[in-house]
Coordinates of C-alpha atoms in Angstrom, one line a residue:
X1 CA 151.9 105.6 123.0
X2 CA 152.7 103.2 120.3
X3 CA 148.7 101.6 119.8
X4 CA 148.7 98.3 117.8
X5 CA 149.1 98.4 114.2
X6 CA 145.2 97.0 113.6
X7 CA 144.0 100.3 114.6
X8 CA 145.7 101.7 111.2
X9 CA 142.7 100.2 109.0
X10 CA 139.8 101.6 111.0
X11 CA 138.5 105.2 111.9
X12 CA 136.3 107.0 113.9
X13 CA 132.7 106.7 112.8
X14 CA 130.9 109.3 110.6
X15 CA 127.8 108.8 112.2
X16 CA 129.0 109.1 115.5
X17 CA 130.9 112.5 114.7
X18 CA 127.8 113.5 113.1
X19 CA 125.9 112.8 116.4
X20 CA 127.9 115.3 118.0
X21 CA 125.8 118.1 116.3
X22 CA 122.7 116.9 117.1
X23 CA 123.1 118.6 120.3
X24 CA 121.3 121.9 119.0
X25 CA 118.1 123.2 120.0
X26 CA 115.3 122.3 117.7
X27 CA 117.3 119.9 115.5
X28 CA 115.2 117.1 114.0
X29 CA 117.3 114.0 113.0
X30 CA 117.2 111.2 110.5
X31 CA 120.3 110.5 111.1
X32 CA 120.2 107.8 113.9
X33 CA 119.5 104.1 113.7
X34 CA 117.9 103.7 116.7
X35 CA 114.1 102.3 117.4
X36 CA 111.7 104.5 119.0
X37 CA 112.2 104.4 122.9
X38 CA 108.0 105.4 122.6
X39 CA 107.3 101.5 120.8
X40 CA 109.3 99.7 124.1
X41 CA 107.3 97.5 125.8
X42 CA 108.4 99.1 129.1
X43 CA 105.5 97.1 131.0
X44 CA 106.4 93.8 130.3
X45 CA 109.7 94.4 130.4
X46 CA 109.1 95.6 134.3
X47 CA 107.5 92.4 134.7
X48 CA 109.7 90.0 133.5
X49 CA 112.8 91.7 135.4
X50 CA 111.1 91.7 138.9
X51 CA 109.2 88.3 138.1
X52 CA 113.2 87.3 137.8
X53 CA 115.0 89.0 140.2
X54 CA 112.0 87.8 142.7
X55 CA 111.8 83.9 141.5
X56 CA 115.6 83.4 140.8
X57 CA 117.9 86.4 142.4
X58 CA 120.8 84.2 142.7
X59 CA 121.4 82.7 139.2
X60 CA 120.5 85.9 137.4
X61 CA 123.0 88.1 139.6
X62 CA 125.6 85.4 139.7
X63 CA 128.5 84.7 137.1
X64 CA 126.7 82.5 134.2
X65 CA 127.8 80.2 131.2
X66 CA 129.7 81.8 128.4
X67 CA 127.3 80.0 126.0
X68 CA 124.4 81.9 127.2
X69 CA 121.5 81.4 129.9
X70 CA 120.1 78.0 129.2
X71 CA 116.0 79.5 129.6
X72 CA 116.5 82.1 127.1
X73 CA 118.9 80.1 124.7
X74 CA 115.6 77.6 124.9
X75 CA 113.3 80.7 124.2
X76 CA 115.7 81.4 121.3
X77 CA 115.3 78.7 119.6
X78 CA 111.7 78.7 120.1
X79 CA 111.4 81.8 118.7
X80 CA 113.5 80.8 115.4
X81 CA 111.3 78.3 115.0
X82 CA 108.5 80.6 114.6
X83 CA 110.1 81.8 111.9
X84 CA 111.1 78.5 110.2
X85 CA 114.4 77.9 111.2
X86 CA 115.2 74.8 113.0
X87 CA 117.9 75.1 116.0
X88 CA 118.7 73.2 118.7
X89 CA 119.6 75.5 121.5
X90 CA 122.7 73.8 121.8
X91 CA 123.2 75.2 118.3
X92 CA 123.7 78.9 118.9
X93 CA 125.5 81.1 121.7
X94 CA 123.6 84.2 123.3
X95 CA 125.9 87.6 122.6
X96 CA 125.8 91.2 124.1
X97 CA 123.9 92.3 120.8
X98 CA 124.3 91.2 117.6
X99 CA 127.1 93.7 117.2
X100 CA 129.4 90.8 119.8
X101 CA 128.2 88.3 117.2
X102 CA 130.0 89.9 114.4
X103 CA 133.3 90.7 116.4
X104 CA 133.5 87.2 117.2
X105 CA 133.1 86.1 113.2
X106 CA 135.9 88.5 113.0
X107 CA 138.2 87.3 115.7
X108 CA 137.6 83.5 115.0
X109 CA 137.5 83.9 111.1
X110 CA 139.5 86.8 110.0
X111 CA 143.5 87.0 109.6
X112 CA 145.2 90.1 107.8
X113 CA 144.8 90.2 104.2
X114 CA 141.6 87.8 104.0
X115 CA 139.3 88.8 101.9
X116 CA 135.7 89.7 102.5
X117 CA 132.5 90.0 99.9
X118 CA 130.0 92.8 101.4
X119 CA 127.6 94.4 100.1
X120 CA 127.8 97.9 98.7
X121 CA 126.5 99.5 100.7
X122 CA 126.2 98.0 103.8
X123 CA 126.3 98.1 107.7
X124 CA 129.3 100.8 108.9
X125 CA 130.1 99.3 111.7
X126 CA 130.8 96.0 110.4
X127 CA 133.0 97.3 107.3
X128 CA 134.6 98.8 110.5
X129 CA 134.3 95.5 112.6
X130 CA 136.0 93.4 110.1
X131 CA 138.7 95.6 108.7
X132 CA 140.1 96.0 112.4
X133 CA 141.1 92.4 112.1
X134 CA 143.0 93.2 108.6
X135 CA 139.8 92.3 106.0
X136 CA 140.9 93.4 102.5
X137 CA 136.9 94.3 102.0
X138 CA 135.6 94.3 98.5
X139 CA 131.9 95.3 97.5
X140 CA 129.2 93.8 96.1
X141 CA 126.6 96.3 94.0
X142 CA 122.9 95.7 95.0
X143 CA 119.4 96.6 93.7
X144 CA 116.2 96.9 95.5
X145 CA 116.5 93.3 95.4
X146 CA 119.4 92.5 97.8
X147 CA 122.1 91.9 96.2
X148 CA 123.2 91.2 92.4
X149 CA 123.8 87.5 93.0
X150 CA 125.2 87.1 89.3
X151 CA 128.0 89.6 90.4
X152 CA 128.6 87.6 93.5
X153 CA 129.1 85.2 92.5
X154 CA 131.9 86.1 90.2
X155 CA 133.5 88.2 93.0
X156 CA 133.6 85.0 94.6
X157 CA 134.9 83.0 92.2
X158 CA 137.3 85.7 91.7
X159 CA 138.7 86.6 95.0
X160 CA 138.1 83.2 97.3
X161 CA 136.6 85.6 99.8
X162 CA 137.0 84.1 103.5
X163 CA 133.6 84.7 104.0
X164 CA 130.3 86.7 103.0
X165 CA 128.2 89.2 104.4
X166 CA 125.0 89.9 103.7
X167 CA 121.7 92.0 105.5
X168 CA 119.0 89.9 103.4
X169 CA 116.2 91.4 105.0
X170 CA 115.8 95.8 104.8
X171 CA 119.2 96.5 104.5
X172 CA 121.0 99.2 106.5
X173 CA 121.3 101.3 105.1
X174 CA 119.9 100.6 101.8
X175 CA 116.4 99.0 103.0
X176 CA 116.5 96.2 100.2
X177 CA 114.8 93.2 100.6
X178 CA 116.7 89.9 98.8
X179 CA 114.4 87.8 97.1
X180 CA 113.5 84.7 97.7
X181 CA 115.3 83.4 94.2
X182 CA 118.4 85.2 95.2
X183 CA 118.6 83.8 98.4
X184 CA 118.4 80.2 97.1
X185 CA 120.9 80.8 94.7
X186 CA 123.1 82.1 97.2
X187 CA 122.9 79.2 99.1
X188 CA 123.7 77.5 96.8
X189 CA 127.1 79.2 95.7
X190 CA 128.0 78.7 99.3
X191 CA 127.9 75.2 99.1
X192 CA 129.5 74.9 95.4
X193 CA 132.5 77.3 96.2
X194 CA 132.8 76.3 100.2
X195 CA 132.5 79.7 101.6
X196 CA 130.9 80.9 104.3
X197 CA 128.2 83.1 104.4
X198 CA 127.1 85.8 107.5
X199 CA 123.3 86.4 107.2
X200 CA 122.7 89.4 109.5
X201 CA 118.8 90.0 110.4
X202 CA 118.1 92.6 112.7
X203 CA 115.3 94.1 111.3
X204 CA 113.6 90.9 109.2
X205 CA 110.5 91.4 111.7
X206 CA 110.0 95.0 111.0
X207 CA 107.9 94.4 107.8
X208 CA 104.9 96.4 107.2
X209 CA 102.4 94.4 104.7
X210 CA 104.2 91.6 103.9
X211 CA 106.8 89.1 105.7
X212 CA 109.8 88.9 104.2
X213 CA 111.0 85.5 102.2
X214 CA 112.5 83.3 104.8
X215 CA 115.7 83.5 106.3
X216 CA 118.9 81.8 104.4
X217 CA 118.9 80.0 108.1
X218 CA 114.9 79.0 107.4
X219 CA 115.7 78.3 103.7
X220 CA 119.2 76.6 104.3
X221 CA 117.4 73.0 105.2
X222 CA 115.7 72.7 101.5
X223 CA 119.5 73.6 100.1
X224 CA 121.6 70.3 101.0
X225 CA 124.7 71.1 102.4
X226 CA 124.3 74.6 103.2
X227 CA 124.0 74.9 107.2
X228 CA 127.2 74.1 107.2
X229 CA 128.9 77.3 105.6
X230 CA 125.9 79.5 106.8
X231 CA 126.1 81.9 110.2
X232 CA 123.0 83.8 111.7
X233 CA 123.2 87.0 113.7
X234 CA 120.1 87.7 115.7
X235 CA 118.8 90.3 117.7
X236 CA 116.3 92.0 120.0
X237 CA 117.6 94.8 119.9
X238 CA 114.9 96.5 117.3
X239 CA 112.0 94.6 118.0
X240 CA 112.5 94.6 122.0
X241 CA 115.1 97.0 123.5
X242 CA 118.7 97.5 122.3
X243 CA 119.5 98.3 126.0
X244 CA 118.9 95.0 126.8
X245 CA 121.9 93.7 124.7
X246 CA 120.4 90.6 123.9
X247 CA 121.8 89.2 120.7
X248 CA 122.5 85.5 119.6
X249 CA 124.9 83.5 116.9
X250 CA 124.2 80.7 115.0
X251 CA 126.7 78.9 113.3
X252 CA 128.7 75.4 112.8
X253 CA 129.4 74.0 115.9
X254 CA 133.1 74.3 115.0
X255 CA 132.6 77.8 114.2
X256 CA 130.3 78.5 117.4
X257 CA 133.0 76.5 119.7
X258 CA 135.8 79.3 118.6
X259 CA 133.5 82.3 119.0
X260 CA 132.5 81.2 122.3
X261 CA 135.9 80.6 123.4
X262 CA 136.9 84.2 122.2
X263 CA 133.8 85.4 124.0
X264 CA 135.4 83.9 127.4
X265 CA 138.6 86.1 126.6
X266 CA 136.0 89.4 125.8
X267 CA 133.2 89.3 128.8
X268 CA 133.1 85.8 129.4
X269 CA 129.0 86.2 129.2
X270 CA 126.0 88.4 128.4
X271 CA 124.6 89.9 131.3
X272 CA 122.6 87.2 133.1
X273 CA 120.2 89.5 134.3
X274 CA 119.2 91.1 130.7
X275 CA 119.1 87.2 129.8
X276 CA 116.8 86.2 132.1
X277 CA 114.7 89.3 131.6
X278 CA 114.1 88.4 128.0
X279 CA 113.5 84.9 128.6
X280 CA 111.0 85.5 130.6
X281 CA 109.4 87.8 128.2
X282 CA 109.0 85.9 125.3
X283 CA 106.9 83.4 127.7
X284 CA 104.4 86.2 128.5
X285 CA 103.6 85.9 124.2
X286 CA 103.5 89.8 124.4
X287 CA 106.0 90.0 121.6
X288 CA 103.6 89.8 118.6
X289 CA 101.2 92.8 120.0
X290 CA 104.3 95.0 120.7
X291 CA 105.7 94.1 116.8
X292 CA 102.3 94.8 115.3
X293 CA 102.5 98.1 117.1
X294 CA 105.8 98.9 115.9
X295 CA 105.2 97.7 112.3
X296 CA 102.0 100.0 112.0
X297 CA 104.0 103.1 113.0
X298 CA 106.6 102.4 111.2
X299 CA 104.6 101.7 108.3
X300 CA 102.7 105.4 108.5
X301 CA 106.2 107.1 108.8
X302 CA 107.3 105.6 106.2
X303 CA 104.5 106.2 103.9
X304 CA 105.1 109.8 104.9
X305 CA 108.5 110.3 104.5
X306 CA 108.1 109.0 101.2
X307 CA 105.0 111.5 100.1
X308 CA 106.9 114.5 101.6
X309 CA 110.6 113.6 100.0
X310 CA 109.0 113.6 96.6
X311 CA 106.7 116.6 97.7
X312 CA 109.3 118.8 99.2
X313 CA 112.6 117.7 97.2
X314 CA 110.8 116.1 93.4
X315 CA 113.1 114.7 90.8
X316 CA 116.1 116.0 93.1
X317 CA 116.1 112.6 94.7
X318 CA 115.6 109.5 94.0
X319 CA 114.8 106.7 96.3
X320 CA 113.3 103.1 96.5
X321 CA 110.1 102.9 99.1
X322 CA 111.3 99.9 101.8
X323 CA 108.9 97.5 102.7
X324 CA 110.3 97.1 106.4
X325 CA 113.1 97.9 108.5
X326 CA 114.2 102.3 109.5
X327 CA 115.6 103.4 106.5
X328 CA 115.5 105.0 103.4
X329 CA 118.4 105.3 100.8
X330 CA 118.4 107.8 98.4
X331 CA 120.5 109.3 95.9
X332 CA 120.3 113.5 94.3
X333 CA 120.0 113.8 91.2
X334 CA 121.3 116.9 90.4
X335 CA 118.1 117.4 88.7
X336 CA 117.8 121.3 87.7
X337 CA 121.3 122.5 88.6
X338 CA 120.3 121.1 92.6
X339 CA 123.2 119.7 94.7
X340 CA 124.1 116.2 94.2
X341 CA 127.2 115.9 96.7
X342 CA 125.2 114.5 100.1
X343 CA 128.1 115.6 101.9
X344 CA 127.3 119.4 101.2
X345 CA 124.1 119.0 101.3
X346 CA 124.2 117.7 104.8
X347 CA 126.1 120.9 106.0
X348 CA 123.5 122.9 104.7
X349 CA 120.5 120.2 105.7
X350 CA 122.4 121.0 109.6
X351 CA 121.7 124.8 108.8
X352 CA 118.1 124.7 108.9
X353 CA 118.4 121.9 112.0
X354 CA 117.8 118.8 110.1
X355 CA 120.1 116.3 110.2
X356 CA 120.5 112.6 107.8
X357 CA 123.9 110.5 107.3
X358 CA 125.7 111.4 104.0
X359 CA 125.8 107.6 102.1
X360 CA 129.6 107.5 101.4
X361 CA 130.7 106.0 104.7
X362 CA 128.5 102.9 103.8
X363 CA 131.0 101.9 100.9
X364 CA 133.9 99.8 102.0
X365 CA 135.8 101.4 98.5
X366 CA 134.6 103.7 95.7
X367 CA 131.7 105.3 97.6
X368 CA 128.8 106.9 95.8
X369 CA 129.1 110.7 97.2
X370 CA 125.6 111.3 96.0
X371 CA 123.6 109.3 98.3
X372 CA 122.0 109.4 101.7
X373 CA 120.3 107.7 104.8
X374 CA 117.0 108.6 106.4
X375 CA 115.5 107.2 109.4
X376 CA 111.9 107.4 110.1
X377 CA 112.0 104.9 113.2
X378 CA 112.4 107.7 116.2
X379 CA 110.3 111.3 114.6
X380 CA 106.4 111.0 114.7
X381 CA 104.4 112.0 111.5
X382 CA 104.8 115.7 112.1
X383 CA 108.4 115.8 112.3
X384 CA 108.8 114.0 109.5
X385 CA 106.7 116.5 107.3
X386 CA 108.5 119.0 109.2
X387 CA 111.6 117.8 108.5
X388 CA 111.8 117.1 104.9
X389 CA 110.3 120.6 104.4
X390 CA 113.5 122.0 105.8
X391 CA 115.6 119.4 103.8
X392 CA 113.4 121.3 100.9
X393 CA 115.0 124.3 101.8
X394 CA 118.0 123.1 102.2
X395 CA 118.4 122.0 98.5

């Protein structure tokens, strides 16, 4: 078959290969990015889909608006501004995740040989996402402080990127947190150079003492000018249920009128029935007990994970603690003659059935081969300690 060219500039995911060795007995994984299916709120979920399917069968089985059911895009907006961002539901479109969200900045924004600022590293599948549609991707170092805005913004200046991407808010997979000065800043290189800037936040609720700053969306009304080259992807797939596939975009309405035209081409709407369920749950105010849940546990397996890495592993590895979000990014050292290629090390790590994601596949260009991804959202407190002891022997 003779496939269309596009599909030349992406490949199979690392991380999903890798998932196909997770298959063995006794493995324990860091690998995934996936919330724990244990933190659900499986009862409220069961209540808002029969309280639906019993109160409104028809409209939530039936064909429904591309832009998005009207209740939830109402309980979306609500929602944001609990978290200081003022939008109109009129003013975003309800996606099948925030994934959909991305793949529509793509198709409505990208053409071949655009360029596009990322961080370095950042999220796979959107590297992946955007180079499909022909993205010449360039990266953007960061710190445990988000990114380094003063080399942004000479990237920027440089290149006249078509837009920039950024996970503010505990990275994946790095777990940084972008400060509030950076983010200002940032907001305000968007309006000065007239480029637009994607603000992913999947995981901004999954703090464990502290909120994050606010949002570039929160921030973006004390920066004059800036809503206008600013997009927000959203999602409840971490703090609710990713089988739901419940995301939502945010964006100029010129930008938000092309994406949900190109979503009428793709599935021409979100399920209604996931819609509805979710609308209806964020009216029976469980959400903030079910977050405080999830950020406690998180919290602890964190807080583990760390104690054990430099127990088990010492000045091998190097890492940042994360103040939210799943993951942690380290880097070996080489400390002592130990391995410092995460690739190897991950063969071996598979030997003793542990399993993390080697960091190269993160970088859009000139990966760093000696890092890695953890995930402490899905293994409990023993596995963890478990697990890193075998990472132990591993090295």
């Amino acid at each position: 078959m003779q496939f269309a060219d596009r599909l030349n500039n992406v490949e199979t995911s690392a991380i999903r290969e890798l998932f196909k060795l997770l298959g063995k007995p006794g493995i324990i994984s860091f690998a995934g990015g996936f919330p724990d299916p244990a933190m659900f709120d499986v009862e409220g979920i069961r209540e808002s889909t029969d309280a639906v399917l019993k109160n409104t069968p028809g409209p939530v089985l039936q064909y429904g608006a591309t832009e998005g059911y009207q209740p939830l895009r109402e309980g979306i907006s609500t929602h944001m501004a609990g978290k200081g961002a003022t939008v109109a539901p009129e003013g975003l479109i309800v996606t099948t995740g925030s994934q959909q969200a991305l793949d529509l900045i793509g198709k409505t924004m990208i053409s071949p040989g655009d360029k596009v600022i990322m961080e370095a590293p950042t999220f796979l599948a959107t590297i992946q996402c955007f180079r499909l549609y022909g993205a010449q991707v360039i990266g953007a170092p960061i710190d445990a402080h988000g990114v380094d805005v003063d080399k942004l913004e000479a990237l920027i200046e440089e290149h006249k990127p078509k837009l920039v991407y950024l996970i503010p808010s505990f990275g994946n997979p790095s777990g940084a947190m972008l400060s509030l000065e950076r983010r200002k800043r940032i907001l305000e290189i968007a309006v000065r150079t007239r480029t637009l800037v994607v603000e992913d936040d999947p995981y901004g609720e999954l703090f464990f003492d502290q909120a994050p700053p606010p949002s570039l969306l929160a921030l973006s009304d004390s920066v004059p000018g800036s809503r206008a080259w600013l997009a927000h992807c959203g999602s409840f797939s971490k703090v609710l249920s990713p089988g739901l596939r419940v995301g939502w975009l945010i964006a100029p309405a010129e930008l938000l009128a092309k994406a949900t035209m190109c979503k009428q081409f793709s599935d021409a709407h979100t399920s209604n029935l996931t819609q509805a369920t979710a609308a209806h749950y964020l009216t029976l105010n469980r959400l903030p007990a079910a977050l405080a849940t999830v950020r406690a546990t998180y919290a602890e397996r964190a807080r583990v994970m760390a104690e054990s890495l430099q127990r088990e592993l010492g000045d091998a590895i190097a890492f940042e603690r994360p103040r939210g979000g799943m993951f942690f990014w380290a880097r070996l050292t080489g400390a002592n003659g130990k391995e410092h290629h995460a690739g190897e090390f991950a063969k071996r790590a598979i030997d003793k059935l542990v399993a993390f994601v080697p960091g190269a596949p993160f970088y859009a260009h000139d990966p760093d081969w000696s890092t890695l991804r953890l995930s402490f959202a899905t293994a409990d407190v023993a596995k963890i300690e478990e697990g890193i002891g075998r990472l132990g022997q591993a090295l």
